[in-house]
Amino acid sequence: MNQLLKKYPEEIKRILAKYPTEQKQAAVMPLLHLAQGEIGFVSRTAMQEIAEITGVTTTEVASVVGFYTLFHDAPEGKIRLQVCTDVACDLRGAKEYLANLCQQLDAKPGETSMDGFITIEEVKCLAACDRAPLFQSQIGNELEYHENQTPTRTMDWLRSMSAALNGTPLRSSASIEEAPATKSTDGGGNE
């Protein structure tokens, strides 16, 4: 145990110094970011260590990881796609857009593509309803919004990211032409 304390003693000290001694639990989220930055997810061991450091239970730390979509407790793809399908986004074609992406990536929401590169998730409210369909991408700790999307645009972006990050092209299970149509948000008809 105490892997974080051994590896990041100064960072942990700096994080804890931002909070009153009697409120160390306020440091849970910054410590989770530190732990996730290490291996791309928050391990059970890291949750236990953060609980010890902050004086809360491991269950409380795990509940924070489970509640916030930016924390993960298991390995995921290099790129995490979060597609909002809440009511307003659904009215702009988000569910069809998500289904199309899932078919092309051969992964259901919550799963990672066969090549281990992309994890796709269905989420509620990314606060950009008027620009749906949209997705939020997460690569490491970097977040980006991609608004007014079409399956073609998204798959093109994924291919370019795959080439940039892996040096290899992304392979999808269906070509764009074979994928089911989705509602267009720019007045241009179906894809």
PDB file of C-alpha atoms in Angstrom:
ATOM      1  CA  MET A   1       0.000   0.000   0.000  1.00  0.00           C
ATOM      2  CA  ASN A   2       1.006   3.686   0.121  1.00  0.00           C
ATOM      3  CA  GLN A   3       2.115   3.635  -3.506  1.00  0.00           C
ATOM      4  CA  LEU A   4       0.789   7.153  -4.070  1.00  0.00           C
ATOM      5  CA  LEU A   5       2.511   8.463  -0.950  1.00  0.00           C
ATOM      6  CA  LYS A   6       5.797   6.904  -2.027  1.00  0.00           C
ATOM      7  CA  LYS A   7       5.590   8.103  -5.616  1.00  0.00           C
ATOM      8  CA  TYR A   8       3.989  11.540  -5.148  1.00  0.00           C
ATOM      9  CA  PRO A   9       4.791  12.764  -1.614  1.00  0.00           C
ATOM     10  CA  GLU A  10       5.267  16.413  -2.629  1.00  0.00           C
ATOM     11  CA  GLU A  11       2.148  16.544  -4.816  1.00  0.00           C
ATOM     12  CA  ILE A  12       0.040  15.004  -2.043  1.00  0.00           C
ATOM     13  CA  LYS A  13       1.471  17.426   0.510  1.00  0.00           C
ATOM     14  CA  ARG A  14       0.687  20.327  -1.848  1.00  0.00           C
ATOM     15  CA  ILE A  15      -2.892  19.085  -2.394  1.00  0.00           C
ATOM     16  CA  LEU A  16      -3.546  18.598   1.326  1.00  0.00           C
ATOM     17  CA  ALA A  17      -2.108  22.047   2.139  1.00  0.00           C
ATOM     18  CA  LYS A  18      -4.983  23.636   0.202  1.00  0.00           C
ATOM     19  CA  TYR A  19      -7.531  22.413   2.757  1.00  0.00           C
ATOM     20  CA  PRO A  20      -7.963  22.883   6.516  1.00  0.00           C
ATOM     21  CA  THR A  21      -6.578  19.927   8.492  1.00  0.00           C
ATOM     22  CA  GLU A  22     -10.038  19.066   9.801  1.00  0.00           C
ATOM     23  CA  GLN A  23     -11.412  18.976   6.234  1.00  0.00           C
ATOM     24  CA  LYS A  24      -8.939  16.636   4.532  1.00  0.00           C
ATOM     25  CA  GLN A  25     -11.878  14.861   2.867  1.00  0.00           C
ATOM     26  CA  ALA A  26     -12.120  17.870   0.550  1.00  0.00           C
ATOM     27  CA  ALA A  27      -8.916  16.603  -1.098  1.00  0.00           C
ATOM     28  CA  VAL A  28     -10.539  13.379  -2.345  1.00  0.00           C
ATOM     29  CA  MET A  29     -11.168  14.614  -5.903  1.00  0.00           C
ATOM     30  CA  PRO A  30      -7.716  16.145  -6.498  1.00  0.00           C
ATOM     31  CA  LEU A  31      -6.145  12.954  -5.139  1.00  0.00           C
ATOM     32  CA  LEU A  32      -8.344  10.883  -7.462  1.00  0.00           C
ATOM     33  CA  HIS A  33      -7.091  12.952 -10.415  1.00  0.00           C
ATOM     34  CA  LEU A  34      -3.521  12.305  -9.282  1.00  0.00           C
ATOM     35  CA  ALA A  35      -4.149   8.557  -8.989  1.00  0.00           C
ATOM     36  CA  GLN A  36      -5.970   8.326 -12.316  1.00  0.00           C
ATOM     37  CA  GLY A  37      -3.185  10.220 -14.060  1.00  0.00           C
ATOM     38  CA  GLU A  38      -0.811   7.448 -13.029  1.00  0.00           C
ATOM     39  CA  ILE A  39      -2.436   4.497 -14.841  1.00  0.00           C
ATOM     40  CA  GLY A  40      -5.533   5.889 -16.564  1.00  0.00           C
ATOM     41  CA  PHE A  41      -8.027   4.696 -13.950  1.00  0.00           C
ATOM     42  CA  VAL A  42      -8.405   4.644 -10.166  1.00  0.00           C
ATOM     43  CA  SER A  43      -7.488   1.233  -8.795  1.00  0.00           C
ATOM     44  CA  ARG A  44      -9.032  -0.245  -5.669  1.00  0.00           C
ATOM     45  CA  THR A  45      -5.644   0.102  -3.961  1.00  0.00           C
ATOM     46  CA  ALA A  46      -5.519   3.816  -4.841  1.00  0.00           C
ATOM     47  CA  MET A  47      -9.052   4.280  -3.471  1.00  0.00           C
ATOM     48  CA  GLN A  48      -8.001   2.641  -0.204  1.00  0.00           C
ATOM     49  CA  GLU A  49      -4.927   4.834   0.023  1.00  0.00           C
ATOM     50  CA  ILE A  50      -6.903   8.010  -0.696  1.00  0.00           C
ATOM     51  CA  ALA A  51      -9.376   6.980   2.001  1.00  0.00           C
ATOM     52  CA  GLU A  52      -6.516   6.621   4.496  1.00  0.00           C
ATOM     53  CA  ILE A  53      -4.983   9.961   3.506  1.00  0.00           C
ATOM     54  CA  THR A  54      -8.275  11.871   3.788  1.00  0.00           C
ATOM     55  CA  GLY A  55      -9.823  10.053   6.742  1.00  0.00           C
ATOM     56  CA  VAL A  56     -12.904   8.776   4.918  1.00  0.00           C
ATOM     57  CA  THR A  57     -13.974   5.240   4.087  1.00  0.00           C
ATOM     58  CA  THR A  58     -12.997   3.417   0.919  1.00  0.00           C
ATOM     59  CA  THR A  59     -16.717   3.198   0.124  1.00  0.00           C
ATOM     60  CA  GLU A  60     -16.988   6.989   0.199  1.00  0.00           C
ATOM     61  CA  VAL A  61     -14.038   7.336  -2.181  1.00  0.00           C
ATOM     62  CA  ALA A  62     -15.514   4.653  -4.469  1.00  0.00           C
ATOM     63  CA  SER A  63     -18.848   6.500  -4.481  1.00  0.00           C
ATOM     64  CA  VAL A  64     -17.106   9.634  -5.784  1.00  0.00           C
ATOM     65  CA  VAL A  65     -15.452   7.572  -8.530  1.00  0.00           C
ATOM     66  CA  GLY A  66     -18.821   6.020  -9.401  1.00  0.00           C
ATOM     67  CA  PHE A  67     -20.699   9.314  -9.419  1.00  0.00           C
ATOM     68  CA  TYR A  68     -18.427  11.419 -11.607  1.00  0.00           C
ATOM     69  CA  THR A  69     -18.140  10.338 -15.228  1.00  0.00           C
ATOM     70  CA  LEU A  70     -14.577  11.627 -15.511  1.00  0.00           C
ATOM     71  CA  PHE A  71     -13.261   9.027 -13.084  1.00  0.00           C
ATOM     72  CA  HIS A  72     -13.055   5.345 -14.003  1.00  0.00           C
ATOM     73  CA  ASP A  73     -12.354   2.302 -11.870  1.00  0.00           C
ATOM     74  CA  ALA A  74     -11.265  -0.015 -14.692  1.00  0.00           C
ATOM     75  CA  PRO A  75      -8.997   0.257 -17.728  1.00  0.00           C
ATOM     76  CA  GLU A  76     -10.620   1.867 -20.741  1.00  0.00           C
ATOM     77  CA  GLY A  77      -9.693   2.843 -24.260  1.00  0.00           C
ATOM     78  CA  LYS A  78      -7.210   5.610 -24.995  1.00  0.00           C
ATOM     79  CA  ILE A  79     -10.160   7.672 -26.184  1.00  0.00           C
ATOM     80  CA  ARG A  80     -13.345   7.869 -24.188  1.00  0.00           C
ATOM     81  CA  LEU A  81     -16.411   9.053 -26.121  1.00  0.00           C
ATOM     82  CA  GLN A  82     -19.380  10.232 -24.102  1.00  0.00           C
ATOM     83  CA  VAL A  83     -22.550  10.768 -26.123  1.00  0.00           C
ATOM     84  CA  CYS A  84     -25.453  12.595 -24.505  1.00  0.00           C
ATOM     85  CA  THR A  85     -28.851  11.042 -25.235  1.00  0.00           C
ATOM     86  CA  ASP A  86     -30.987  13.108 -22.873  1.00  0.00           C
ATOM     87  CA  VAL A  87     -34.387  14.257 -24.166  1.00  0.00           C
ATOM     88  CA  ALA A  88     -33.262  17.451 -25.903  1.00  0.00           C
ATOM     89  CA  CYS A  89     -30.312  15.707 -27.572  1.00  0.00           C
ATOM     90  CA  ASP A  90     -32.500  12.744 -28.511  1.00  0.00           C
ATOM     91  CA  LEU A  91     -34.856  15.111 -30.329  1.00  0.00           C
ATOM     92  CA  ARG A  92     -31.852  16.137 -32.441  1.00  0.00           C
ATOM     93  CA  GLY A  93     -30.969  12.531 -33.333  1.00  0.00           C
ATOM     94  CA  ALA A  94     -28.551  11.592 -30.546  1.00  0.00           C
ATOM     95  CA  LYS A  95     -29.829   8.045 -30.006  1.00  0.00           C
ATOM     96  CA  GLU A  96     -29.576   7.196 -33.701  1.00  0.00           C
ATOM     97  CA  TYR A  97     -26.145   8.830 -33.803  1.00  0.00           C
ATOM     98  CA  LEU A  98     -25.001   6.718 -30.826  1.00  0.00           C
ATOM     99  CA  ALA A  99     -26.424   3.521 -32.359  1.00  0.00           C
ATOM    100  CA  ASN A 100     -24.596   4.274 -35.602  1.00  0.00           C
ATOM    101  CA  LEU A 101     -21.273   4.818 -33.805  1.00  0.00           C
ATOM    102  CA  CYS A 102     -21.746   1.667 -31.727  1.00  0.00           C
ATOM    103  CA  GLN A 103     -22.367  -0.368 -34.874  1.00  0.00           C
ATOM    104  CA  GLN A 104     -19.273   1.018 -36.581  1.00  0.00           C
ATOM    105  CA  LEU A 105     -17.094   0.470 -33.501  1.00  0.00           C
ATOM    106  CA  ASP A 106     -18.659  -2.930 -32.772  1.00  0.00           C
ATOM    107  CA  ALA A 107     -19.173  -1.936 -29.144  1.00  0.00           C
ATOM    108  CA  LYS A 108     -22.252  -1.269 -27.046  1.00  0.00           C
ATOM    109  CA  PRO A 109     -22.505   1.769 -24.762  1.00  0.00           C
ATOM    110  CA  GLY A 110     -20.211   1.171 -21.795  1.00  0.00           C
ATOM    111  CA  GLU A 111     -17.919  -1.120 -23.795  1.00  0.00           C
ATOM    112  CA  THR A 112     -14.498  -0.713 -25.349  1.00  0.00           C
ATOM    113  CA  SER A 113     -13.815  -1.399 -29.021  1.00  0.00           C
ATOM    114  CA  MET A 114     -12.137  -4.695 -29.914  1.00  0.00           C
ATOM    115  CA  ASP A 115      -8.816  -2.944 -30.520  1.00  0.00           C
ATOM    116  CA  GLY A 116      -8.994  -1.470 -27.001  1.00  0.00           C
ATOM    117  CA  PHE A 117      -8.696   2.037 -28.386  1.00  0.00           C
ATOM    118  CA  ILE A 118     -12.164   3.568 -27.825  1.00  0.00           C
ATOM    119  CA  THR A 119     -14.618   3.334 -24.959  1.00  0.00           C
ATOM    120  CA  ILE A 120     -18.068   4.647 -25.853  1.00  0.00           C
ATOM    121  CA  GLU A 121     -20.569   5.727 -23.218  1.00  0.00           C
ATOM    122  CA  GLU A 122     -24.118   6.990 -23.151  1.00  0.00           C
ATOM    123  CA  VAL A 123     -24.390   9.896 -20.703  1.00  0.00           C
ATOM    124  CA  LYS A 124     -26.962  12.410 -19.577  1.00  0.00           C
ATOM    125  CA  CYS A 125     -26.530  16.126 -20.166  1.00  0.00           C
ATOM    126  CA  LEU A 126     -23.305  17.519 -21.491  1.00  0.00           C
ATOM    127  CA  ALA A 127     -24.939  20.983 -21.354  1.00  0.00           C
ATOM    128  CA  ALA A 128     -24.924  21.608 -25.098  1.00  0.00           C
ATOM    129  CA  CYS A 129     -28.425  20.481 -26.098  1.00  0.00           C
ATOM    130  CA  ASP A 130     -28.716  22.994 -28.926  1.00  0.00           C
ATOM    131  CA  ARG A 131     -25.611  21.550 -30.587  1.00  0.00           C
ATOM    132  CA  ALA A 132     -26.515  17.857 -30.513  1.00  0.00           C
ATOM    133  CA  PRO A 133     -25.664  15.268 -31.535  1.00  0.00           C
ATOM    134  CA  LEU A 134     -22.428  15.809 -29.701  1.00  0.00           C
ATOM    135  CA  PHE A 135     -19.824  13.906 -27.801  1.00  0.00           C
ATOM    136  CA  GLN A 136     -17.239  14.723 -25.218  1.00  0.00           C
ATOM    137  CA  SER A 137     -13.868  13.123 -25.798  1.00  0.00           C
ATOM    138  CA  GLN A 138     -11.463  12.330 -23.019  1.00  0.00           C
ATOM    139  CA  ILE A 139      -7.864  11.463 -23.791  1.00  0.00           C
ATOM    140  CA  GLY A 140      -5.956  11.225 -20.529  1.00  0.00           C
ATOM    141  CA  ASN A 141      -7.082  14.257 -18.555  1.00  0.00           C
ATOM    142  CA  GLU A 142      -7.830  16.322 -21.664  1.00  0.00           C
ATOM    143  CA  LEU A 143     -11.496  16.974 -22.482  1.00  0.00           C
ATOM    144  CA  GLU A 144     -13.000  18.328 -25.694  1.00  0.00           C
ATOM    145  CA  TYR A 145     -16.540  18.890 -26.895  1.00  0.00           C
ATOM    146  CA  HIS A 146     -17.397  17.907 -30.465  1.00  0.00           C
ATOM    147  CA  GLU A 147     -20.708  19.501 -31.387  1.00  0.00           C
ATOM    148  CA  ASN A 148     -23.143  19.195 -34.308  1.00  0.00           C
ATOM    149  CA  GLN A 149     -21.729  15.797 -35.156  1.00  0.00           C
ATOM    150  CA  THR A 150     -22.557  13.267 -37.816  1.00  0.00           C
ATOM    151  CA  PRO A 151     -21.305   9.681 -37.803  1.00  0.00           C
ATOM    152  CA  THR A 152     -19.061  10.501 -40.776  1.00  0.00           C
ATOM    153  CA  ARG A 153     -17.458  13.469 -39.032  1.00  0.00           C
ATOM    154  CA  THR A 154     -16.968  11.500 -35.818  1.00  0.00           C
ATOM    155  CA  MET A 155     -15.441   8.470 -37.523  1.00  0.00           C
ATOM    156  CA  ASP A 156     -13.114  10.758 -39.506  1.00  0.00           C
ATOM    157  CA  TRP A 157     -12.001  12.367 -36.232  1.00  0.00           C
ATOM    158  CA  LEU A 158     -11.497   8.944 -34.629  1.00  0.00           C
ATOM    159  CA  ARG A 159      -9.413   7.783 -37.593  1.00  0.00           C
ATOM    160  CA  SER A 160      -7.185  10.849 -37.385  1.00  0.00           C
ATOM    161  CA  MET A 161      -6.808  10.450 -33.603  1.00  0.00           C
ATOM    162  CA  SER A 162      -6.014   6.772 -34.018  1.00  0.00           C
ATOM    163  CA  ALA A 163      -3.299   7.589 -36.527  1.00  0.00           C
ATOM    164  CA  ALA A 164      -1.906  10.336 -34.292  1.00  0.00           C
ATOM    165  CA  LEU A 165      -1.933   8.294 -31.074  1.00  0.00           C
ATOM    166  CA  ASN A 166      -1.189   4.817 -32.415  1.00  0.00           C
ATOM    167  CA  GLY A 167       0.341   5.384 -35.783  1.00  0.00           C
ATOM    168  CA  THR A 168      -2.227   2.945 -37.200  1.00  0.00           C
ATOM    169  CA  PRO A 169      -5.587   3.528 -38.848  1.00  0.00           C
ATOM    170  CA  LEU A 170      -8.784   2.827 -36.956  1.00  0.00           C
ATOM    171  CA  ARG A 171     -10.775  -0.100 -38.286  1.00  0.00           C
ATOM    172  CA  SER A 172     -14.532  -0.077 -37.891  1.00  0.00           C
ATOM    173  CA  SER A 173     -16.864  -3.027 -38.315  1.00  0.00           C
ATOM    174  CA  ALA A 174     -19.083  -1.225 -40.817  1.00  0.00           C
ATOM    175  CA  SER A 175     -18.282   1.306 -43.444  1.00  0.00           C
ATOM    176  CA  ILE A 176     -20.070   4.619 -43.260  1.00  0.00           C
ATOM    177  CA  GLU A 177     -22.236   3.625 -46.227  1.00  0.00           C
ATOM    178  CA  GLU A 178     -23.400   0.396 -44.514  1.00  0.00           C
ATOM    179  CA  ALA A 179     -24.288   2.084 -41.230  1.00  0.00           C
ATOM    180  CA  PRO A 180     -27.915   2.967 -40.503  1.00  0.00           C
ATOM    181  CA  ALA A 181     -29.023   6.501 -41.258  1.00  0.00           C
ATOM    182  CA  THR A 182     -29.219   9.115 -38.551  1.00  0.00           C
ATOM    183  CA  LYS A 183     -31.150  12.345 -38.279  1.00  0.00           C
ATOM    184  CA  SER A 184     -29.203  15.286 -39.633  1.00  0.00           C
ATOM    185  CA  THR A 185     -28.865  18.430 -37.564  1.00  0.00           C
ATOM    186  CA  ASP A 186     -27.676  20.704 -40.335  1.00  0.00           C
ATOM    187  CA  GLY A 187     -30.590  20.338 -42.734  1.00  0.00           C
ATOM    188  CA  GLY A 188     -28.581  18.189 -45.119  1.00  0.00           C
ATOM    189  CA  GLY A 189     -30.693  15.031 -44.914  1.00  0.00           C
ATOM    190  CA  ASN A 190     -29.648  11.613 -43.708  1.00  0.00           C
ATOM    191  CA  GLU A 191     -26.129  10.234 -43.852  1.00  0.00           C
TER     192      GLU A 191
END
